[in-house]
mmCIF file of C-alpha atoms in Angstrom:
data_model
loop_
_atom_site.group_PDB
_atom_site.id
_atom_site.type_symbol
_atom_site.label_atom_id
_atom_site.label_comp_id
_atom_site.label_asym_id
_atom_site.label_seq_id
_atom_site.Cartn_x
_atom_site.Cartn_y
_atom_site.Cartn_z
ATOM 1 C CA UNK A 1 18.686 239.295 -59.820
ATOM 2 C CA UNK A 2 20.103 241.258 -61.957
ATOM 3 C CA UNK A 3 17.870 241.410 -64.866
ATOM 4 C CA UNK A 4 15.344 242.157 -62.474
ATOM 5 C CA UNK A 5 17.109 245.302 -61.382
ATOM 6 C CA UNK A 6 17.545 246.054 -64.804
ATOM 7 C CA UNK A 7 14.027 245.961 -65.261
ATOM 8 C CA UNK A 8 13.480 248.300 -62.222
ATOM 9 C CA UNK A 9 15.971 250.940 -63.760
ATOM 10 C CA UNK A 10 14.491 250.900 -67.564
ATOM 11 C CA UNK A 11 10.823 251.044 -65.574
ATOM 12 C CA UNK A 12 12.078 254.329 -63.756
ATOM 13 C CA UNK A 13 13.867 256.012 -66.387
ATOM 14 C CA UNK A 14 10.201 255.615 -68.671
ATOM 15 C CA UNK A 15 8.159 256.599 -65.447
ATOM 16 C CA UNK A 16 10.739 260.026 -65.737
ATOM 17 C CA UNK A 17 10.529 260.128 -69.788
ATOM 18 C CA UNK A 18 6.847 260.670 -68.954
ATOM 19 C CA UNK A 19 6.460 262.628 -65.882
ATOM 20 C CA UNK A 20 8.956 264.836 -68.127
ATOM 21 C CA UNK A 21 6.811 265.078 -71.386
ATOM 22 C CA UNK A 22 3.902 265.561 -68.841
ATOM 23 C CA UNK A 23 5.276 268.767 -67.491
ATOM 24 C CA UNK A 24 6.352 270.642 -70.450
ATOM 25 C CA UNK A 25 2.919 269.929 -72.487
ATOM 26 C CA UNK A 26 1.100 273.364 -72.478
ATOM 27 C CA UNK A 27 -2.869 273.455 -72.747
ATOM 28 C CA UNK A 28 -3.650 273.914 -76.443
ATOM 29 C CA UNK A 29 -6.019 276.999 -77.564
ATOM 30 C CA UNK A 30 -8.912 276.251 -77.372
ATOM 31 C CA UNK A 31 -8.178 274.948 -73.316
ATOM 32 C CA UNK A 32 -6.780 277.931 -72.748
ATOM 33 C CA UNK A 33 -9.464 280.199 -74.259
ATOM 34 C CA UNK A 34 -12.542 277.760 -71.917
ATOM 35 C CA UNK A 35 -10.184 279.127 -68.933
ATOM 36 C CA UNK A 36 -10.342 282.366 -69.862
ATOM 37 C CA UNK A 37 -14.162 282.519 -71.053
ATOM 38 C CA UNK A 38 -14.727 281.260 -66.960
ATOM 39 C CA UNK A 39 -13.016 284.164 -66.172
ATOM 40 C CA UNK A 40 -14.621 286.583 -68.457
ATOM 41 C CA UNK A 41 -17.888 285.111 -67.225
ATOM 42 C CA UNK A 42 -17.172 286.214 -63.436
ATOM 43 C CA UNK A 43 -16.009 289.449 -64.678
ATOM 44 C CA UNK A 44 -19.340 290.220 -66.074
ATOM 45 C CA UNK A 45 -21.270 288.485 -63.356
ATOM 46 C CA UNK A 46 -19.092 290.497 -60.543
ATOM 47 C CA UNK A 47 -19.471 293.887 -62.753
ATOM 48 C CA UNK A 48 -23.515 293.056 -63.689
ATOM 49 C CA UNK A 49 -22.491 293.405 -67.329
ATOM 50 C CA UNK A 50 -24.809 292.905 -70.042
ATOM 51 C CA UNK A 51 -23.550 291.264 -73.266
ATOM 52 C CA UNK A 52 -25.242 292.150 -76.844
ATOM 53 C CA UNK A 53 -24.276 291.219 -80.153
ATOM 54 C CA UNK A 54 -25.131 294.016 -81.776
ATOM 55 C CA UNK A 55 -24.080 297.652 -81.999
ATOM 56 C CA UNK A 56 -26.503 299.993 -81.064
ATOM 57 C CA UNK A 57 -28.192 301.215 -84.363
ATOM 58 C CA UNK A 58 -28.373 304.830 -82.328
ATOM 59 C CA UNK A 59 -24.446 304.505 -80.776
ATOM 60 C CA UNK A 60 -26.450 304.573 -77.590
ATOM 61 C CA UNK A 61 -25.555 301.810 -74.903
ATOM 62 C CA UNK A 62 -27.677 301.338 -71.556
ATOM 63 C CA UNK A 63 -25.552 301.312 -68.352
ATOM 64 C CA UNK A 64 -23.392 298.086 -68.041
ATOM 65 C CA UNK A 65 -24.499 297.114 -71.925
ATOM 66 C CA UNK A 66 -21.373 295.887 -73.117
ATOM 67 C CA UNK A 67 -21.323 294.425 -77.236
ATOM 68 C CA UNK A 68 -18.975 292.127 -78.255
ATOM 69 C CA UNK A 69 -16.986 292.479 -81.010
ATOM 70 C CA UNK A 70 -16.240 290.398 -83.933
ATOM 71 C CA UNK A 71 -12.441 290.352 -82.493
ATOM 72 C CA UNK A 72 -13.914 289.067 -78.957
ATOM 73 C CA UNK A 73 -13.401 292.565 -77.714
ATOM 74 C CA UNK A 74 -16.556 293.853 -74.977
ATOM 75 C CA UNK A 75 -16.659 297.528 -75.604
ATOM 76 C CA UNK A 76 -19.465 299.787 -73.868
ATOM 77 C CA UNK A 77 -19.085 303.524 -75.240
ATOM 78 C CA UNK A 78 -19.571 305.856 -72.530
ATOM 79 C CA UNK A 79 -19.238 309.350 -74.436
ATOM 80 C CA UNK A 80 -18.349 309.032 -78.421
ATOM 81 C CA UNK A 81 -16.117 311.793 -78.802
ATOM 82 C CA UNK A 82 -16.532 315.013 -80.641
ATOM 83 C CA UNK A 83 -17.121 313.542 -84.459
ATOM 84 C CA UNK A 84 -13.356 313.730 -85.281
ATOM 85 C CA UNK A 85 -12.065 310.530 -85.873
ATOM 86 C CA UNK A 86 -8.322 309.262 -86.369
ATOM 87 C CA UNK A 87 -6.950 309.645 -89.390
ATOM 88 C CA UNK A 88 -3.550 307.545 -90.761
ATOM 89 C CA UNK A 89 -1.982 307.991 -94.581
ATOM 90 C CA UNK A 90 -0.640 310.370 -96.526
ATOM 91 C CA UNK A 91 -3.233 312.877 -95.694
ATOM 92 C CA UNK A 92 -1.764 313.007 -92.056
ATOM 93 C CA UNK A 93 -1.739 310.351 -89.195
ATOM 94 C CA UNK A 94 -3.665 311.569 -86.317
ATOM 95 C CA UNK A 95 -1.079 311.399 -82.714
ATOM 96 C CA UNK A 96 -3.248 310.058 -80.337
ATOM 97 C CA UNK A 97 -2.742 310.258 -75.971
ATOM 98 C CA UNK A 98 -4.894 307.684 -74.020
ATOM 99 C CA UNK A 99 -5.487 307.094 -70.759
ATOM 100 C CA UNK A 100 -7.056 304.345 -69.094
ATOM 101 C CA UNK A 101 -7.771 302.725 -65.604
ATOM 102 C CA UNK A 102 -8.022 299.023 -65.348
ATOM 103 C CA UNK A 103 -7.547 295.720 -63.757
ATOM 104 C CA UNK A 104 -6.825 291.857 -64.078
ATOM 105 C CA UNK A 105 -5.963 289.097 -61.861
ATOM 106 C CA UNK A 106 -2.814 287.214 -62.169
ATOM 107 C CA UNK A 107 -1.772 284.435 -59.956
ATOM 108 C CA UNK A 108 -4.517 284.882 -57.700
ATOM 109 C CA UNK A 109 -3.675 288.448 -56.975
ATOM 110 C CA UNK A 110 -5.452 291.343 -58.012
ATOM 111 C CA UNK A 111 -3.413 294.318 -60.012
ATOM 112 C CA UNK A 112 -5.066 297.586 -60.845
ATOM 113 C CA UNK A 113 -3.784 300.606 -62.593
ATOM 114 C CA UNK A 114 -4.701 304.187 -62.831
ATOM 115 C CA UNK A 115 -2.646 306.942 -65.505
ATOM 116 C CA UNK A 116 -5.665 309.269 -64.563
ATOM 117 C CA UNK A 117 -3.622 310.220 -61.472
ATOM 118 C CA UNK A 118 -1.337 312.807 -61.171
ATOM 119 C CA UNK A 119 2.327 311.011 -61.864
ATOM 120 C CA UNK A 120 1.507 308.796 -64.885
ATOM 121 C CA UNK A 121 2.056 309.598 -68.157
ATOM 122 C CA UNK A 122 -0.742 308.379 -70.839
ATOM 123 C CA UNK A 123 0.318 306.329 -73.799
ATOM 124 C CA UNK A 124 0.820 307.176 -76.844
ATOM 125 C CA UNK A 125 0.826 306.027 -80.443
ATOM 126 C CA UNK A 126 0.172 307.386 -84.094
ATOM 127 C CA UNK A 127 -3.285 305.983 -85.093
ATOM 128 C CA UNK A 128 -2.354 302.701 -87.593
ATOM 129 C CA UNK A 129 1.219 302.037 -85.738
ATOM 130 C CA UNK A 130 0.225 300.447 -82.698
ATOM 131 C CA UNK A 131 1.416 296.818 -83.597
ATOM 132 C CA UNK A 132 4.632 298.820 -83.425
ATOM 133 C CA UNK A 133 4.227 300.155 -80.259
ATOM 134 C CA UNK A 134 3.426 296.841 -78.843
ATOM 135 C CA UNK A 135 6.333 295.039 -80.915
ATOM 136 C CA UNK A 136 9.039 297.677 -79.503
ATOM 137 C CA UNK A 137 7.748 296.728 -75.578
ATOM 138 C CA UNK A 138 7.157 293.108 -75.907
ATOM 139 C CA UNK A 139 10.315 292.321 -73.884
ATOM 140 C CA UNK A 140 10.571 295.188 -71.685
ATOM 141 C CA UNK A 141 8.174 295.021 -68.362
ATOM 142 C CA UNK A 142 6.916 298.065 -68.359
ATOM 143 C CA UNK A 143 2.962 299.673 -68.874
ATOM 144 C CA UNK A 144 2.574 299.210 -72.528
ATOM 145 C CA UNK A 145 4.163 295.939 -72.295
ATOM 146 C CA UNK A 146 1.135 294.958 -69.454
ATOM 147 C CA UNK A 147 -1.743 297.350 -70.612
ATOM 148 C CA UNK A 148 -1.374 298.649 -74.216
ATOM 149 C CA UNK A 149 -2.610 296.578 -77.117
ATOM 150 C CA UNK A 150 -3.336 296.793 -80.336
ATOM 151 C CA UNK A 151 -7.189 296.121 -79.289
ATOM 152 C CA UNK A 152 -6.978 299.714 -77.476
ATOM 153 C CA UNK A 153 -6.303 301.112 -81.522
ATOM 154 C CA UNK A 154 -9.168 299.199 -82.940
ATOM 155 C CA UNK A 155 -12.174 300.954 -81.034
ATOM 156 C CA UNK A 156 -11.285 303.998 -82.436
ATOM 157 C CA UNK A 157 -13.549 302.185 -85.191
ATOM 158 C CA UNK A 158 -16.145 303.461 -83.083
ATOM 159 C CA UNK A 159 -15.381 306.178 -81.568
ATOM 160 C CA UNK A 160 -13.643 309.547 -82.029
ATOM 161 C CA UNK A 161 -11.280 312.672 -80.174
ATOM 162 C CA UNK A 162 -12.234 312.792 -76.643
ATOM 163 C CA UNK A 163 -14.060 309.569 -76.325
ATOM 164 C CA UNK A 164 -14.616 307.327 -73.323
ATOM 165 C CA UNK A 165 -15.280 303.460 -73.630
ATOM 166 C CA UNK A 166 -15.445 300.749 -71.073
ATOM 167 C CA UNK A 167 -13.729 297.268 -72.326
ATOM 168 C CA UNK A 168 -12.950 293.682 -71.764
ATOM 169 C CA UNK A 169 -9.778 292.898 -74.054
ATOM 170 C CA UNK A 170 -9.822 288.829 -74.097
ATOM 171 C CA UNK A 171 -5.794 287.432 -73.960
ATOM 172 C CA UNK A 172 -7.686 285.098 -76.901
ATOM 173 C CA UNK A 173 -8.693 288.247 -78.690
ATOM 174 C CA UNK A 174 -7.416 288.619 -82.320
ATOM 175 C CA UNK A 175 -7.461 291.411 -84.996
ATOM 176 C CA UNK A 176 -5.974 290.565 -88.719
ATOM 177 C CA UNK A 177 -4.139 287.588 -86.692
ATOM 178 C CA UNK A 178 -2.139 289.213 -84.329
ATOM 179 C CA UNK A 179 -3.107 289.087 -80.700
ATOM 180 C CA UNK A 180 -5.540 292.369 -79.734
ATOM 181 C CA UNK A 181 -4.310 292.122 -75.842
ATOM 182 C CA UNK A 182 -1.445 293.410 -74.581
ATOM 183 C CA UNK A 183 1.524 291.138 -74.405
ATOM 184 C CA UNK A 184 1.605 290.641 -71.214
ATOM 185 C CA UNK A 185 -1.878 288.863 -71.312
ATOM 186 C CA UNK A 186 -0.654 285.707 -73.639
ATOM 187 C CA UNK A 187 2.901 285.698 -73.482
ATOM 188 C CA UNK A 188 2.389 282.688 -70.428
ATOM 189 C CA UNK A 189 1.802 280.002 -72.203
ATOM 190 C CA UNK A 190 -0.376 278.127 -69.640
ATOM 191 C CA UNK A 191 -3.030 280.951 -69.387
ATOM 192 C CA UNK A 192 -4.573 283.491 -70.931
ATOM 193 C CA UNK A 193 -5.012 286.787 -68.879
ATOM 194 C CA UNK A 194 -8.146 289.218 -69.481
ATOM 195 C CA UNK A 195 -8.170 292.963 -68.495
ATOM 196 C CA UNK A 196 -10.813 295.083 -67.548
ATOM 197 C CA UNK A 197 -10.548 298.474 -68.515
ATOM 198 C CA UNK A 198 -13.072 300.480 -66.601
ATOM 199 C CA UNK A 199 -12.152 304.174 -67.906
ATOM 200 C CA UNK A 200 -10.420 304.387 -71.522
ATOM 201 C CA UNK A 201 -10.228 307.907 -72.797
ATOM 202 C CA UNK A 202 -8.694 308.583 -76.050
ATOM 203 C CA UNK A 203 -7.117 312.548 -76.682
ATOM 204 C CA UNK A 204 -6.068 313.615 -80.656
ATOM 205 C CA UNK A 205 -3.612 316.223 -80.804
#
């Protein structure tokens, strides 16, 4: 009889081990980047985006033509920008003001933000220090912390003073191995979270 409830206990205290091990094992990358491509994918469907894999040779995109980048990065360029384009170095480091309106969806619920209004201040960075940026906000729950990224800095590639892009920034999206999304959209680690930034415009001062 007693052996028997031996048996029982030892039986219940694996069953736990596993039900235990179970719950704390996170989806590896490449599950977690599928999720997010399904995402992505209704994103584009809902918006009646057009993906290309190549820049236009002209700089010229048709409406909803989005390219991906080699970073993962959709970027559709509404208006390039004057010609002057961001300078960092010795030279001088060009200050740079953005402001953007976006969205993503989070737990099922849908957040949207808008510093074109009256009441939000853009953000800022000097051009080749936004890793910085990102790594001084990581902790605190604030805009950059959900919206700025070090993607935002790398389409001004492309573009120049005044510009105004459209973008998907992927929470899978990399650039020289650190994450080109905000931290906010891989700091869960059982999901990846894309934005959508409908209205980025970028302002050198």
């Amino acid at each position: 009889m007693k052996k028997g409830f031996y048996v029982l206990v030892l039986v219940s205290c694996v069953t736990h081990l596993l039900s235990v091990v179970s719950c704390n094992k996170y989806p590896t990358y490449e599950e977690l980047k599928s999720d997010e491509l399904k995402v992505i994918k209704r994103i584009l469907d809902t918006k009646g985006i057009e993906v290309i894999t190549e820049y236009p040779a002209n700089g010229v995109f048709e409406e909803n033509q989005f390219v991906q980048l080699n970073s993962g990065i959709y970027l559709h360029v509404v208006d390039s920008g004057t010609g002057r384009r961001a300078q960092a170095g010795a030279s001088g480091t060009t200050e740079v003001l953005v402001r953007l309106k976006a969205e993503y969806t989070y737990a099922d619920s849908l957040y949207q933000y808008d510093t074109f209004q009256n009441g939000y201040d853009p953000f800022y960075f000097k051009y080749g220090s936004a890793l910085s940026v990102v790594s001084a906000n990581g902790t605190s729950y604030n805009q950059y912390y959900m919206l700025f990224s070090i993607g935002l800095e790398s389409i001004l590639s492309y573009v120049g003073d005044s510009a105004v892009v459209k973008l998907i920034i992927p929470g899978y999206s990399e650039i020289n191995n650190y994450p080109a999304g905000s931290t906010m959209q891989s700091s869960d680690r059982t999901k990846y979270v894309p934005i959508y930034y409908d209205k980025v415009r970028y302002t050198f001062y």
